[in-house]
Amino acid sequence: MLPADRTLVLVRHGQSTDNAQNLFSGFRNPSLTERGVAEAKAAGRKLKELGFHFDIAFTSKLGRAQHTLALMLEQLDQGDLPVRTEDALNERDYGELSGLNKAEARSQWSPEQVHLWRKSYDAVPPGGESLAMTAARTIPFYEQALAVRVQQGQRVLVVAHGNSLRSIVMHLEKMSPEALMDFNITTSEILIYTFSDIGGVIGKISVVAPSAPV
């Protein structure tokens, strides 16, 4: 069975060099690791296996998401798909934490403080964004650019980042800030949402495509 119309597919980028070193990335621009490349290709193959053919794709201004999308589109045989890059989909800005190993950050501040900055909805790391601030750009973008297209019957692909996607998922699933603290998206995880003709979510599938060993 082919995927339904009115479908939104969210994918986190493949593993980056910062992910591999357990660094806060934020607006930094690390490249994909060999594993990340394999994950991105596997995600594209999985979507092709599921029968997807997209009408448009969106990604962030950051290279790791753009590279992931390009690798996925190769596997989907959709190299000519219209692609829009958007600041609104950029990762959460971690400010002074950016580039730090998470253990280094816990040593510099405290484990409790770093956990609060990472997981709470409202806490703002020095010079950075809270998740609430991230949502203040991603949710209007979702409503104005993504939801409109989905309701027109399009199949929309979004490749972005852990926190920018978490904030969109929070909106779609009506999660509380408390529930969101325990919700994570792994690298190259695929979240497939289908919608009714009046805009409500009527189905969700989460897929992590196995990638070849690297």
mmCIF file of N, CA and C in Angstrom, residues 87-141:
data_model
loop_
_atom_site.group_PDB
_atom_site.id
_atom_site.type_symbol
_atom_site.label_atom_id
_atom_site.label_comp_id
_atom_site.label_asym_id
_atom_site.label_seq_id
_atom_site.Cartn_x
_atom_site.Cartn_y
_atom_site.Cartn_z
ATOM 1 N N ASP A 87 16.041 28.878 8.165
ATOM 2 C CA ASP A 87 16.630 29.181 9.472
ATOM 3 C C ASP A 87 15.775 28.630 10.605
ATOM 4 N N ALA A 88 14.464 28.631 10.417
ATOM 5 C CA ALA A 88 13.556 28.206 11.485
ATOM 6 C C ALA A 88 13.799 26.770 11.914
ATOM 7 N N LEU A 89 14.377 25.956 11.033
ATOM 8 C CA LEU A 89 14.612 24.543 11.340
ATOM 9 C C LEU A 89 15.987 24.283 11.943
ATOM 10 N N ASN A 90 16.803 25.336 12.115
ATOM 11 C CA ASN A 90 18.124 25.144 12.708
ATOM 12 C C ASN A 90 18.020 24.537 14.101
ATOM 13 N N GLU A 91 19.099 23.884 14.509
ATOM 14 C CA GLU A 91 19.157 23.323 15.857
ATOM 15 C C GLU A 91 19.033 24.445 16.890
ATOM 16 N N ARG A 92 18.628 24.080 18.066
ATOM 17 C CA ARG A 92 18.617 25.000 19.200
ATOM 18 C C ARG A 92 20.018 25.571 19.400
ATOM 19 N N ASP A 93 20.099 26.877 19.656
ATOM 20 C CA ASP A 93 21.383 27.534 19.917
ATOM 21 C C ASP A 93 21.781 27.272 21.371
ATOM 22 N N TYR A 94 22.890 26.559 21.552
ATOM 23 C CA TYR A 94 23.350 26.242 22.908
ATOM 24 C C TYR A 94 24.277 27.302 23.491
ATOM 25 N N GLY A 95 24.506 28.399 22.789
ATOM 26 C CA GLY A 95 25.279 29.495 23.349
ATOM 27 C C GLY A 95 26.664 29.068 23.794
ATOM 28 N N GLU A 96 27.009 29.375 25.050
ATOM 29 C CA GLU A 96 28.348 29.081 25.577
ATOM 30 C C GLU A 96 28.617 27.584 25.718
ATOM 31 N N LEU A 97 27.581 26.776 25.659
ATOM 32 C CA LEU A 97 27.785 25.327 25.717
ATOM 33 C C LEU A 97 28.268 24.761 24.381
ATOM 34 N N SER A 98 28.048 25.489 23.301
ATOM 35 C CA SER A 98 28.372 24.980 21.964
ATOM 36 C C SER A 98 29.853 24.637 21.858
ATOM 37 N N GLY A 99 30.124 23.432 21.385
ATOM 38 C CA GLY A 99 31.491 22.966 21.222
ATOM 39 C C GLY A 99 32.078 22.293 22.442
ATOM 40 N N LEU A 100 31.369 22.364 23.579
ATOM 41 C CA LEU A 100 31.851 21.718 24.798
ATOM 42 C C LEU A 100 31.395 20.269 24.846
ATOM 43 N N ASN A 101 32.268 19.404 25.348
ATOM 44 C CA ASN A 101 31.857 18.052 25.695
ATOM 45 C C ASN A 101 30.887 18.140 26.869
ATOM 46 N N LYS A 102 29.889 17.275 26.886
ATOM 47 C CA LYS A 102 28.881 17.359 27.944
ATOM 48 C C LYS A 102 29.498 17.146 29.323
ATOM 49 N N ALA A 103 30.516 16.300 29.414
ATOM 50 C CA ALA A 103 31.200 16.111 30.700
ATOM 51 C C ALA A 103 31.939 17.379 31.109
ATOM 52 N N GLU A 104 32.555 18.067 30.137
ATOM 53 C CA GLU A 104 33.232 19.334 30.428
ATOM 54 C C GLU A 104 32.236 20.367 30.931
ATOM 55 N N ALA A 105 31.081 20.413 30.300
ATOM 56 C CA ALA A 105 30.059 21.372 30.717
ATOM 57 C C ALA A 105 29.591 21.084 32.138
ATOM 58 N N ARG A 106 29.399 19.812 32.458
ATOM 59 C CA ARG A 106 28.967 19.461 33.821
ATOM 60 C C ARG A 106 30.026 19.843 34.841
ATOM 61 N N SER A 107 31.291 19.745 34.460
ATOM 62 C CA SER A 107 32.383 20.123 35.358
ATOM 63 C C SER A 107 32.452 21.634 35.527
ATOM 64 N N GLN A 108 32.221 22.376 34.453
ATOM 65 C CA GLN A 108 32.320 23.836 34.493
ATOM 66 C C GLN A 108 31.173 24.461 35.264
ATOM 67 N N TRP A 109 29.974 23.913 35.136
ATOM 68 C CA TRP A 109 28.825 24.415 35.863
ATOM 69 C C TRP A 109 28.467 23.389 36.944
ATOM 70 N N SER A 110 27.500 22.552 36.696
ATOM 71 C CA SER A 110 27.182 21.442 37.604
ATOM 72 C C SER A 110 26.337 20.451 36.826
ATOM 73 N N PRO A 111 26.351 19.170 37.223
ATOM 74 C CA PRO A 111 25.517 18.200 36.511
ATOM 75 C C PRO A 111 24.044 18.596 36.506
ATOM 76 N N GLU A 112 23.575 19.125 37.643
ATOM 77 C CA GLU A 112 22.157 19.492 37.753
ATOM 78 C C GLU A 112 21.814 20.650 36.815
ATOM 79 N N GLN A 113 22.708 21.649 36.771
ATOM 80 C CA GLN A 113 22.440 22.814 35.929
ATOM 81 C C GLN A 113 22.457 22.443 34.450
ATOM 82 N N VAL A 114 23.429 21.636 34.046
ATOM 83 C CA VAL A 114 23.513 21.238 32.637
ATOM 84 C C VAL A 114 22.310 20.383 32.250
ATOM 85 N N HIS A 115 21.883 19.498 33.139
ATOM 86 C CA HIS A 115 20.687 18.689 32.867
ATOM 87 C C HIS A 115 19.477 19.596 32.678
ATOM 88 N N LEU A 116 19.364 20.626 33.511
ATOM 89 C CA LEU A 116 18.246 21.563 33.403
ATOM 90 C C LEU A 116 18.286 22.289 32.063
ATOM 91 N N TRP A 117 19.449 22.770 31.680
ATOM 92 C CA TRP A 117 19.563 23.454 30.390
ATOM 93 C C TRP A 117 19.214 22.535 29.232
ATOM 94 N N ARG A 118 19.625 21.280 29.317
ATOM 95 C CA ARG A 118 19.395 20.346 28.216
ATOM 96 C C ARG A 118 17.940 19.921 28.109
ATOM 97 N N LYS A 119 17.303 19.657 29.233
ATOM 98 C CA LYS A 119 16.033 18.934 29.207
ATOM 99 C C LYS A 119 14.803 19.765 29.557
ATOM 100 N N SER A 120 14.972 20.856 30.287
ATOM 101 C CA SER A 120 13.776 21.612 30.651
ATOM 102 C C SER A 120 13.311 22.446 29.455
ATOM 103 N N TYR A 121 12.091 22.896 29.517
ATOM 104 C CA TYR A 121 11.500 23.630 28.404
ATOM 105 C C TYR A 121 11.897 25.100 28.422
ATOM 106 N N ASP A 122 12.057 25.662 29.605
ATOM 107 C CA ASP A 122 12.222 27.110 29.726
ATOM 108 C C ASP A 122 13.631 27.573 30.077
ATOM 109 N N ALA A 123 14.510 26.679 30.564
ATOM 110 C CA ALA A 123 15.840 27.110 31.007
ATOM 111 C C ALA A 123 16.694 27.531 29.808
ATOM 112 N N VAL A 124 17.392 28.661 29.966
ATOM 113 C CA VAL A 124 18.182 29.242 28.875
ATOM 114 C C VAL A 124 19.672 29.112 29.191
ATOM 115 N N PRO A 125 20.436 28.356 28.400
ATOM 116 C CA PRO A 125 21.884 28.304 28.622
ATOM 117 C C PRO A 125 22.503 29.661 28.309
ATOM 118 N N PRO A 126 23.644 29.988 28.905
ATOM 119 C CA PRO A 126 24.246 31.312 28.699
ATOM 120 C C PRO A 126 24.449 31.627 27.218
ATOM 121 N N GLY A 127 23.836 32.707 26.768
ATOM 122 C CA GLY A 127 23.987 33.133 25.382
ATOM 123 C C GLY A 127 23.238 32.300 24.364
ATOM 124 N N GLY A 128 22.376 31.397 24.816
ATOM 125 C CA GLY A 128 21.704 30.490 23.894
ATOM 126 C C GLY A 128 20.195 30.593 23.931
ATOM 127 N N GLU A 129 19.528 29.512 23.533
ATOM 128 C CA GLU A 129 18.072 29.442 23.468
ATOM 129 C C GLU A 129 17.553 28.363 24.407
ATOM 130 N N SER A 130 16.432 28.608 25.020
ATOM 131 C CA SER A 130 15.673 27.532 25.661
ATOM 132 C C SER A 130 14.929 26.768 24.576
ATOM 133 N N LEU A 131 14.382 25.619 24.953
ATOM 134 C CA LEU A 131 13.563 24.886 23.984
ATOM 135 C C LEU A 131 12.305 25.683 23.650
ATOM 136 N N ALA A 132 11.796 26.446 24.622
ATOM 137 C CA ALA A 132 10.632 27.296 24.359
ATOM 138 C C ALA A 132 10.956 28.339 23.293
ATOM 139 N N MET A 133 12.164 28.887 23.342
ATOM 140 C CA MET A 133 12.579 29.866 22.333
ATOM 141 C C MET A 133 12.733 29.204 20.967
ATOM 142 N N THR A 134 13.219 27.971 20.956
ATOM 143 C CA THR A 134 13.317 27.221 19.699
ATOM 144 C C THR A 134 11.921 26.992 19.122
ATOM 145 N N ALA A 135 10.988 26.590 19.989
ATOM 146 C CA ALA A 135 9.611 26.349 19.546
ATOM 147 C C ALA A 135 8.957 27.615 19.014
ATOM 148 N N ALA A 136 9.383 28.768 19.519
ATOM 149 C CA ALA A 136 8.803 30.035 19.067
ATOM 150 C C ALA A 136 9.121 30.318 17.603
ATOM 151 N N ARG A 137 10.127 29.649 17.048
ATOM 152 C CA ARG A 137 10.389 29.783 15.604
ATOM 153 C C ARG A 137 9.922 28.565 14.810
ATOM 154 N N THR A 138 9.990 27.364 15.413
ATOM 155 C CA THR A 138 9.632 26.169 14.641
ATOM 156 C C THR A 138 8.121 26.007 14.484
ATOM 157 N N ILE A 139 7.355 26.324 15.515
ATOM 158 C CA ILE A 139 5.907 26.086 15.439
ATOM 159 C C ILE A 139 5.230 27.040 14.455
ATOM 160 N N PRO A 140 5.527 28.355 14.472
ATOM 161 C CA PRO A 140 4.963 29.203 13.413
ATOM 162 C C PRO A 140 5.374 28.741 12.014
ATOM 163 N N PHE A 141 6.620 28.272 11.874
ATOM 164 C CA PHE A 141 7.046 27.749 10.572
ATOM 165 C C PHE A 141 6.224 26.520 10.198
#
